[in-house]
Amino acid sequence: MKKGELIVSKIMNGTVIDHIPAGRATVVLGILGIDHTIKNRISMVINAESKSMGKKDIVKIENRELKSEEADMIALVAPEATINIIRNYEVAKKMKIKVPESIARIIKCPNPLCITNNDVEAASRFAVISKNPIILKCEYCGTEIDDRDALNALACG
């Protein structure tokens, strides 16, 4: 590969998620509900060189702009990620993912005795105790989880 050469071609419209920790691009695709049935072109780079991270992953999704709830979920597995909205081959909007102060309905509490697992009207809600590293605390039962626990407890997975 020549210096400065793109690994993956540009997209006309859509979203580029950059600075994903190495090895987590497939988790990001799962969070977004992207599988083999999707019609949009998806590009994924795993273990790309990064000056700031050493190695990183990148996901490009053609003809789709992320919703804020999706960015919140991605923040749990890639808190340093950036999201670029592409329109007509240009970056129209660039956002740094921000871990929210609290997270509702995205993660299931791993405590089987938690009311959120036993009452259909009680939606899970976690306070963010630490953003880096990720540490969350269930607002109902007090169970604390880290980013690996959060990956396992994602309601979409």
Coordinates of N, CA, C and O in Angstrom, one line a residue:
M1 N 0.8 -1.2 0.0 CA 0.0 0.0 0.0 C 0.9 1.2 0.0 O 1.8 1.3 0.7
K2 N 0.5 2.2 -0.8 CA 1.3 3.5 -0.9 C 0.9 4.4 0.3 O -0.2 4.3 0.8
K3 N 1.9 5.2 0.6 CA 1.7 6.2 1.7 C 0.5 7.1 1.4 O 0.4 7.6 0.2
G4 N -0.4 7.3 2.3 CA -1.6 8.1 2.1 C -2.7 7.5 1.3 O -3.8 8.1 1.1
E5 N -2.6 6.2 0.9 CA -3.6 5.6 0.1 C -4.7 5.1 1.1 O -4.5 4.7 2.2
L6 N -6.0 5.2 0.6 CA -7.1 4.8 1.4 C -7.2 3.3 1.5 O -7.1 2.7 0.4
I7 N -7.5 2.8 2.6 CA -7.7 1.3 2.7 C -9.1 1.0 2.2 O -9.3 0.0 1.5
V8 N -10.1 1.8 2.5 CA -11.5 1.6 2.1 C -11.9 2.9 1.3 O -11.6 4.0 1.7
S9 N -12.7 2.7 0.3 CA -13.1 3.8 -0.5 C -14.0 4.7 0.2 O -14.7 4.3 1.2
K10 N -14.1 6.0 -0.2 CA -15.0 7.0 0.4 C -16.4 6.6 0.2 O -16.7 5.9 -0.8
I11 N -17.3 7.1 1.0 CA -18.8 6.9 0.8 C -19.4 8.2 0.4 O -18.9 9.3 0.9
M12 N -20.4 8.2 -0.4 CA -21.1 9.4 -0.8 C -21.9 10.0 0.4 O -21.8 11.2 0.6
N13 N -22.7 9.2 1.0 CA -23.5 9.6 2.1 C -23.6 8.5 3.2 O -23.6 7.3 2.8
G14 N -23.6 8.9 4.5 CA -23.7 7.9 5.5 C -22.9 8.3 6.7 O -22.7 9.5 7.0
T15 N -22.4 7.3 7.4 CA -21.7 7.5 8.7 C -20.4 6.8 8.7 O -20.3 5.7 8.3
V16 N -19.4 7.5 9.3 CA -18.1 6.8 9.5 C -17.8 6.9 11.1 O -17.9 8.0 11.6
I17 N -17.6 5.7 11.7 CA -17.3 5.6 13.1 C -15.9 5.3 13.2 O -15.4 4.2 12.8
D18 N -15.1 6.2 13.7 CA -13.6 6.1 13.8 C -13.2 6.0 15.3 O -14.0 6.3 16.2
H19 N -12.0 5.6 15.5 CA -11.4 5.5 16.8 C -12.1 4.5 17.7 O -12.3 4.7 18.9
I20 N -12.6 3.4 17.1 CA -13.2 2.3 17.9 C -12.0 1.4 18.4 O -11.1 1.1 17.6
P21 N -12.0 1.1 19.7 CA -10.9 0.2 20.2 C -10.7 -1.0 19.3 O -11.7 -1.6 18.9
A22 N -9.5 -1.4 19.0 CA -9.2 -2.6 18.2 C -10.0 -3.8 18.6 O -10.1 -4.1 19.8
G23 N -10.7 -4.5 17.7 CA -11.4 -5.7 17.9 C -12.9 -5.5 18.3 O -13.6 -6.4 18.5
R24 N -13.3 -4.2 18.4 CA -14.7 -4.0 18.8 C -15.6 -3.5 17.6 O -16.8 -3.2 17.8
A25 N -15.1 -3.5 16.4 CA -16.0 -3.1 15.3 C -17.2 -4.0 15.1 O -18.3 -3.5 14.8
T26 N -17.0 -5.3 15.3 CA -18.1 -6.2 15.1 C -19.1 -6.0 16.2 O -20.3 -6.2 15.9
V27 N -18.7 -5.6 17.4 CA -19.7 -5.3 18.5 C -20.5 -4.1 18.1 O -21.7 -4.0 18.3
V28 N -19.8 -3.1 17.5 CA -20.5 -1.9 17.0 C -21.6 -2.2 16.0 O -22.7 -1.8 16.0
L29 N -21.2 -3.1 15.0 CA -22.2 -3.6 14.0 C -23.4 -4.2 14.7 O -24.5 -4.0 14.3
G30 N -23.1 -5.1 15.7 CA -24.2 -5.7 16.4 C -25.1 -4.8 17.1 O -26.3 -4.9 17.1
I31 N -24.5 -3.8 17.8 CA -25.3 -2.7 18.5 C -26.2 -2.0 17.5 O -27.4 -1.7 17.8
L32 N -25.7 -1.8 16.3 CA -26.5 -1.1 15.3 C -27.5 -2.0 14.5 O -28.2 -1.6 13.6
G33 N -27.5 -3.3 14.9 CA -28.4 -4.3 14.2 C -28.0 -4.6 12.8 O -28.8 -4.9 12.0
I34 N -26.7 -4.4 12.5 CA -26.2 -4.6 11.1 C -25.7 -6.1 11.0 O -24.9 -6.5 11.7
D35 N -26.3 -6.8 10.0 CA -25.9 -8.2 9.7 C -25.9 -8.4 8.2 O -26.0 -7.4 7.5
H36 N -25.8 -9.6 7.8 CA -25.7 -9.9 6.4 C -26.9 -9.5 5.5 O -26.9 -9.5 4.3
T37 N -28.1 -9.2 6.2 CA -29.3 -8.9 5.5 C -29.4 -7.4 5.1 O -30.2 -7.1 4.3
I38 N -28.5 -6.6 5.6 CA -28.5 -5.2 5.3 C -28.2 -4.9 3.8 O -27.4 -5.6 3.2
K39 N -28.9 -4.0 3.3 CA -28.7 -3.6 1.8 C -27.6 -2.6 1.6 O -27.1 -2.5 0.5
N40 N -27.4 -1.8 2.6 CA -26.4 -0.7 2.5 C -25.0 -1.3 2.4 O -24.7 -2.4 3.0
R41 N -24.0 -0.6 1.8 CA -22.6 -1.1 1.8 C -22.0 -0.7 3.1 O -22.2 0.4 3.6
I42 N -21.4 -1.7 3.7 CA -20.7 -1.5 5.0 C -19.2 -1.8 4.8 O -18.9 -2.8 4.2
S43 N -18.4 -1.0 5.3 CA -16.9 -1.2 5.3 C -16.4 -1.3 6.7 O -16.9 -0.5 7.6
M44 N -15.6 -2.2 7.0 CA -15.0 -2.4 8.4 C -13.5 -2.6 8.3 O -13.1 -3.5 7.5
V45 N -12.8 -1.8 9.0 CA -11.3 -2.0 9.1 C -11.0 -2.4 10.5 O -11.4 -1.7 11.5
I46 N -10.3 -3.5 10.7 CA -10.0 -4.0 12.0 C -8.4 -3.9 12.2 O -7.7 -4.2 11.2
N47 N -8.0 -3.4 13.3 CA -6.6 -3.2 13.6 C -5.8 -2.3 12.7 O -4.7 -2.6 12.3
A48 N -6.5 -1.2 12.3 CA -5.8 -0.2 11.5 C -4.8 0.5 12.4 O -4.9 0.6 13.6
E49 N -3.7 1.0 11.8 CA -2.7 1.8 12.5 C -3.3 3.1 13.0 O -4.0 3.7 12.3
S50 N -2.9 3.4 14.3 CA -3.4 4.7 14.8 C -2.3 5.3 15.7 O -1.7 4.6 16.5
K51 N -2.0 6.6 15.4 CA -0.9 7.2 16.2 C -1.4 7.4 17.7 O -0.5 7.2 18.6
S52 N -2.6 7.7 17.9 CA -3.1 7.9 19.3 C -3.4 6.6 20.1 O -3.3 6.5 21.3
M53 N -3.9 5.6 19.3 CA -4.4 4.3 20.0 C -3.5 3.1 19.7 O -3.8 2.1 20.3
G54 N -2.6 3.2 18.9 CA -1.8 2.1 18.5 C -2.5 1.3 17.3 O -2.1 1.3 16.2
K55 N -3.6 0.7 17.7 CA -4.5 0.0 16.7 C -5.9 0.5 17.0 O -6.3 0.8 18.1
K56 N -6.7 0.5 15.9 CA -8.1 0.9 16.0 C -8.9 0.2 15.0 O -8.4 -0.3 14.0
D57 N -10.2 0.3 15.1 CA -11.2 -0.2 14.1 C -11.9 1.0 13.6 O -12.0 2.0 14.2
I58 N -12.4 0.8 12.4 CA -13.2 1.9 11.7 C -14.4 1.2 11.0 O -14.3 0.1 10.5
V59 N -15.6 1.8 11.1 CA -16.8 1.3 10.4 C -17.4 2.4 9.6 O -17.5 3.5 10.0
K60 N -17.7 2.0 8.3 CA -18.4 3.0 7.4 C -19.7 2.4 7.0 O -19.7 1.2 6.6
I61 N -20.8 3.2 7.1 CA -22.1 2.7 6.8 C -22.7 3.6 5.8 O -22.9 4.8 6.1
E62 N -22.9 3.1 4.6 CA -23.4 4.0 3.5 C -24.9 4.2 3.7 O -25.7 3.3 4.1
N63 N -25.4 5.4 3.4 CA -26.8 5.8 3.4 C -27.5 5.6 4.8 O -28.7 5.3 4.8
R64 N -26.8 5.8 5.9 CA -27.4 5.8 7.2 C -26.7 6.7 8.1 O -25.5 6.7 8.2
E65 N -27.5 7.6 8.8 CA -27.0 8.5 9.8 C -27.4 7.9 11.2 O -28.6 7.5 11.4
L66 N -26.5 7.9 12.2 CA -26.8 7.4 13.5 C -27.8 8.2 14.3 O -27.8 9.4 14.2
K67 N -28.6 7.6 15.1 CA -29.5 8.2 16.0 C -28.7 8.4 17.3 O -27.8 7.7 17.6
S68 N -29.2 9.4 18.2 CA -28.5 9.6 19.4 C -28.5 8.4 20.3 O -27.5 8.2 21.0
E69 N -29.5 7.6 20.3 CA -29.6 6.4 21.2 C -28.5 5.4 20.7 O -27.9 4.7 21.5
E70 N -28.3 5.3 19.4 CA -27.2 4.4 18.9 C -25.8 4.9 19.3 O -25.0 4.1 19.7
A71 N -25.6 6.2 19.3 CA -24.4 6.8 19.7 C -24.1 6.5 21.2 O -23.0 6.2 21.6
D72 N -25.2 6.6 22.0 CA -25.1 6.3 23.4 C -24.6 4.8 23.6 O -23.8 4.5 24.5
M73 N -25.2 3.9 22.9 CA -24.8 2.5 23.0 C -23.4 2.3 22.6 O -22.6 1.6 23.2
I74 N -23.0 3.0 21.5 CA -21.6 2.8 21.0 C -20.6 3.4 22.1 O -19.5 2.9 22.3
A75 N -21.0 4.4 22.8 CA -20.2 5.0 23.8 C -19.8 4.0 24.9 O -18.7 4.1 25.5
L76 N -20.6 3.0 25.1 CA -20.3 2.0 26.1 C -19.1 1.1 25.7 O -18.4 0.6 26.6
V77 N -19.0 0.9 24.4 CA -17.9 0.0 24.0 C -16.8 0.7 23.3 O -15.7 0.2 23.1
A78 N -17.0 2.0 22.9 CA -16.0 2.8 22.3 C -16.1 4.3 22.7 O -16.5 5.2 22.0
P79 N -15.8 4.5 24.0 CA -16.0 5.9 24.6 C -15.1 7.0 23.9 O -15.4 8.2 24.1
E80 N -14.1 6.6 23.2 CA -13.3 7.6 22.5 C -13.6 7.8 21.0 O -12.9 8.5 20.3
A81 N -14.6 7.1 20.6 CA -14.9 7.1 19.1 C -15.4 8.5 18.6 O -15.9 9.3 19.4
T82 N -15.2 8.7 17.3 CA -15.8 9.9 16.7 C -16.7 9.4 15.6 O -16.5 8.3 15.0
I83 N -17.7 10.2 15.4 CA -18.7 9.9 14.3 C -18.7 11.0 13.3 O -18.8 12.2 13.7
N84 N -18.5 10.7 12.1 CA -18.5 11.6 11.0 C -19.7 11.3 10.1 O -19.9 10.2 9.6
I85 N -20.6 12.4 9.9 CA -21.7 12.2 9.0 C -21.2 12.8 7.7 O -20.7 13.9 7.6
I86 N -21.4 11.9 6.7 CA -20.9 12.2 5.3 C -22.1 12.6 4.4 O -23.1 11.8 4.4
R87 N -21.9 13.7 3.7 CA -22.9 14.1 2.7 C -22.2 14.5 1.5 O -21.3 15.4 1.5
N88 N -22.5 13.9 0.3 CA -21.8 14.2 -0.9 C -20.3 14.1 -0.8 O -19.6 15.0 -1.2
Y89 N -19.8 13.0 -0.2 CA -18.4 12.7 -0.1 C -17.6 13.6 0.9 O -16.5 13.5 1.0
E90 N -18.3 14.6 1.6 CA -17.7 15.5 2.5 C -18.2 15.3 3.9 O -19.3 14.9 4.1
V91 N -17.3 15.6 4.9 CA -17.8 15.5 6.3 C -18.7 16.7 6.6 O -18.2 17.8 6.5
A92 N -20.0 16.4 6.8 CA -20.9 17.4 7.0 C -21.0 17.8 8.5 O -21.3 18.9 8.9
K93 N -20.7 16.7 9.3 CA -20.8 16.9 10.8 C -19.9 15.9 11.4 O -19.8 14.8 11.0
K94 N -19.1 16.4 12.4 CA -18.2 15.6 13.2 C -18.5 15.6 14.6 O -18.7 16.7 15.2
M95 N -18.7 14.5 15.3 CA -19.1 14.4 16.7 C -18.1 13.5 17.4 O -17.8 12.4 16.9
K96 N -17.8 13.9 18.6 CA -17.0 13.0 19.5 C -18.1 12.3 20.4 O -19.0 13.0 20.9
I97 N -18.0 11.0 20.4 CA -19.0 10.3 21.3 C -18.8 10.7 22.7 O -17.7 10.9 23.2
K98 N -19.9 10.9 23.4 CA -19.9 11.3 24.8 C -20.6 10.2 25.6 O -21.8 9.9 25.2
V99 N -20.0 9.7 26.6 CA -20.7 8.8 27.5 C -21.7 9.6 28.3 O -21.4 10.6 28.9
P100 N -23.0 9.2 28.2 CA -24.0 10.0 28.9 C -23.9 9.9 30.4 O -23.2 9.0 30.9
E101 N -24.6 10.7 31.2 CA -24.6 10.6 32.7 C -25.3 9.4 33.2 O -25.0 8.9 34.2
S102 N -26.4 9.0 32.4 CA -27.1 7.8 32.8 C -27.6 7.1 31.5 O -27.6 7.8 30.5
I103 N -27.8 5.9 31.7 CA -28.2 5.0 30.5 C -29.5 4.2 30.9 O -29.5 3.5 31.9
A104 N -30.5 4.4 30.1 CA -31.8 3.7 30.3 C -32.1 2.8 29.2 O -31.9 3.1 28.0
R105 N -32.6 1.6 29.5 CA -33.2 0.7 28.6 C -32.2 0.0 27.6 O -32.5 -0.9 26.9
I106 N -31.0 0.4 27.6 CA -30.0 -0.1 26.7 C -29.3 -1.4 27.2 O -29.1 -2.3 26.5
I107 N -29.1 -1.4 28.5 CA -28.4 -2.5 29.2 C -29.4 -3.2 30.1 O -30.1 -2.6 30.9
K108 N -29.3 -4.5 30.1 CA -30.1 -5.3 31.1 C -29.2 -5.5 32.4 O -28.0 -5.8 32.3
C109 N -29.8 -5.3 33.5 CA -29.0 -5.5 34.8 C -28.7 -7.0 34.9 O -29.6 -7.9 34.7
P110 N -27.4 -7.3 35.2 CA -27.1 -8.7 35.3 C -27.5 -9.4 36.6 O -27.4 -10.6 36.7
N111 N -28.0 -8.6 37.5 CA -28.5 -9.2 38.8 C -29.9 -9.8 38.6 O -30.9 -9.1 38.3
P112 N -30.0 -11.1 38.6 CA -31.3 -11.8 38.4 C -32.4 -11.3 39.3 O -33.6 -11.5 39.0
L113 N -32.1 -10.8 40.5 CA -33.1 -10.4 41.5 C -33.5 -8.9 41.3 O -34.4 -8.4 42.0
C114 N -32.8 -8.2 40.4 CA -33.2 -6.8 40.2 C -34.6 -6.7 39.7 O -35.0 -7.5 38.8
I115 N -35.3 -5.7 40.1 CA -36.7 -5.5 39.7 C -36.9 -5.3 38.2 O -37.9 -5.7 37.7
T116 N -35.8 -4.7 37.6 CA -35.9 -4.5 36.1 C -36.0 -5.8 35.3 O -36.4 -5.8 34.2
N117 N -35.5 -6.9 36.0 CA -35.6 -8.2 35.3 C -36.9 -9.0 35.7 O -37.1 -10.1 35.1
N118 N -37.7 -8.5 36.6 CA -38.9 -9.2 37.0 C -40.1 -8.4 37.0 O -41.2 -8.9 37.4
D119 N -40.1 -7.2 36.5 CA -41.3 -6.3 36.4 C -41.2 -5.6 35.0 O -40.3 -4.8 34.7
V120 N -42.2 -5.9 34.2 CA -42.2 -5.4 32.8 C -42.3 -3.9 32.8 O -42.0 -3.2 31.8
E121 N -42.8 -3.2 33.8 CA -42.9 -1.8 33.9 C -41.7 -1.1 34.3 O -41.6 0.1 34.2
A122 N -40.7 -1.8 34.9 CA -39.5 -1.2 35.4 C -38.4 -1.3 34.4 O -37.9 -2.4 34.1
A123 N -38.1 -0.2 33.8 CA -37.0 -0.2 32.7 C -35.6 0.0 33.4 O -35.5 0.7 34.4
S124 N -34.7 -0.7 32.9 CA -33.3 -0.6 33.5 C -32.8 0.8 33.3 O -33.1 1.5 32.4
R125 N -32.0 1.2 34.4 CA -31.4 2.5 34.4 C -30.1 2.4 35.1 O -30.1 2.0 36.3
F126 N -29.0 2.9 34.5 CA -27.7 2.8 35.1 C -27.2 4.3 35.2 O -27.2 5.0 34.3
A127 N -26.6 4.6 36.4 CA -25.8 5.8 36.5 C -24.4 5.5 36.1 O -23.9 4.5 36.3
V128 N -23.8 6.5 35.4 CA -22.4 6.3 35.0 C -21.5 6.8 36.1 O -21.5 8.0 36.5
I129 N -20.8 5.9 36.8 CA -20.0 6.2 37.9 C -18.6 6.7 37.4 O -18.0 7.6 37.9
S130 N -18.1 6.1 36.3 CA -16.8 6.4 35.7 C -17.0 6.3 34.2 O -17.6 5.4 33.7
K131 N -16.4 7.3 33.5 CA -16.5 7.3 32.0 C -15.3 6.6 31.4 O -15.3 6.2 30.2
N132 N -14.2 6.6 32.1 CA -13.0 6.0 31.5 C -12.1 5.5 32.7 O -11.4 6.3 33.3
P133 N -12.2 4.2 33.0 CA -12.9 3.2 32.4 C -14.4 3.3 32.7 O -14.8 3.9 33.7
I134 N -15.2 2.6 31.8 CA -16.7 2.6 32.0 C -17.0 1.8 33.3 O -16.6 0.6 33.4
I135 N -17.7 2.4 34.2 CA -18.3 1.7 35.4 C -19.7 2.3 35.5 O -19.9 3.5 35.6
L136 N -20.7 1.4 35.5 CA -22.1 1.8 35.7 C -22.6 1.2 36.9 O -22.2 0.1 37.4
K137 N -23.7 1.8 37.5 CA -24.3 1.3 38.7 C -25.8 1.3 38.5 O -26.4 2.4 38.1
C138 N -26.4 0.1 38.6 CA -27.9 0.0 38.5 C -28.6 0.9 39.5 O -28.3 0.8 40.7
E139 N -29.5 1.8 39.1 CA -30.1 2.7 40.0 C -31.2 2.0 40.8 O -31.7 2.6 41.8
Y140 N -31.5 0.7 40.5 CA -32.5 0.0 41.3 C -31.9 -0.9 42.4 O -32.3 -0.8 43.5
C141 N -30.9 -1.7 42.0 CA -30.4 -2.6 42.9 C -28.9 -2.3 43.4 O -28.4 -3.0 44.3
G142 N -28.3 -1.4 42.7 CA -26.9 -1.0 43.1 C -25.8 -1.8 42.5 O -24.6 -1.6 42.8
T143 N -26.1 -2.8 41.6 CA -25.1 -3.6 41.0 C -24.2 -2.8 40.1 O -24.7 -2.0 39.3
E144 N -22.9 -2.9 40.3 CA -21.9 -2.2 39.4 C -21.4 -3.1 38.4 O -21.1 -4.3 38.6
I145 N -21.2 -2.5 37.2 CA -20.7 -3.3 36.0 C -19.6 -2.5 35.3 O -19.7 -1.2 35.3
D146 N -18.7 -3.1 34.7 CA -17.7 -2.4 33.9 C -18.0 -2.6 32.4 O -19.1 -3.1 32.0
D147 N -17.1 -2.2 31.5 CA -17.4 -2.2 30.1 C -17.6 -3.6 29.5 O -18.4 -3.8 28.7
R148 N -16.9 -4.6 30.0 CA -17.0 -5.9 29.6 C -18.4 -6.5 30.0 O -19.1 -7.2 29.2
D149 N -18.8 -6.2 31.2 CA -20.1 -6.6 31.7 C -21.2 -5.9 30.8 O -22.2 -6.5 30.5
A150 N -21.0 -4.6 30.5 CA -21.9 -3.9 29.7 C -22.1 -4.5 28.3 O -23.2 -4.6 27.8
L151 N -21.0 -5.0 27.8 CA -21.0 -5.7 26.5 C -21.9 -6.9 26.5 O -22.7 -7.1 25.7
N152 N -21.8 -7.6 27.6 CA -22.6 -8.8 27.8 C -24.0 -8.5 28.1 O -24.9 -9.4 27.9
A153 N -24.3 -7.4 28.7 CA -25.6 -7.0 29.1 C -26.4 -6.1 28.2 O -27.5 -5.8 28.5
L154 N -25.8 -5.8 27.0 CA -26.5 -4.9 26.1 C -27.9 -5.6 25.7 O -27.9 -6.8 25.4
A155 N -28.9 -4.8 25.8 CA -30.3 -5.3 25.6 C -30.4 -5.7 24.1 O -31.3 -6.6 23.8
C156 N -29.6 -5.2 23.2 CA -29.7 -5.6 21.8 C -29.0 -6.9 21.5 O -29.2 -7.5 20.5
G157 N -28.2 -7.4 22.4 CA -27.4 -8.6 22.1 C -27.8 -9.8 22.8 O -28.6 -10.1 23.6

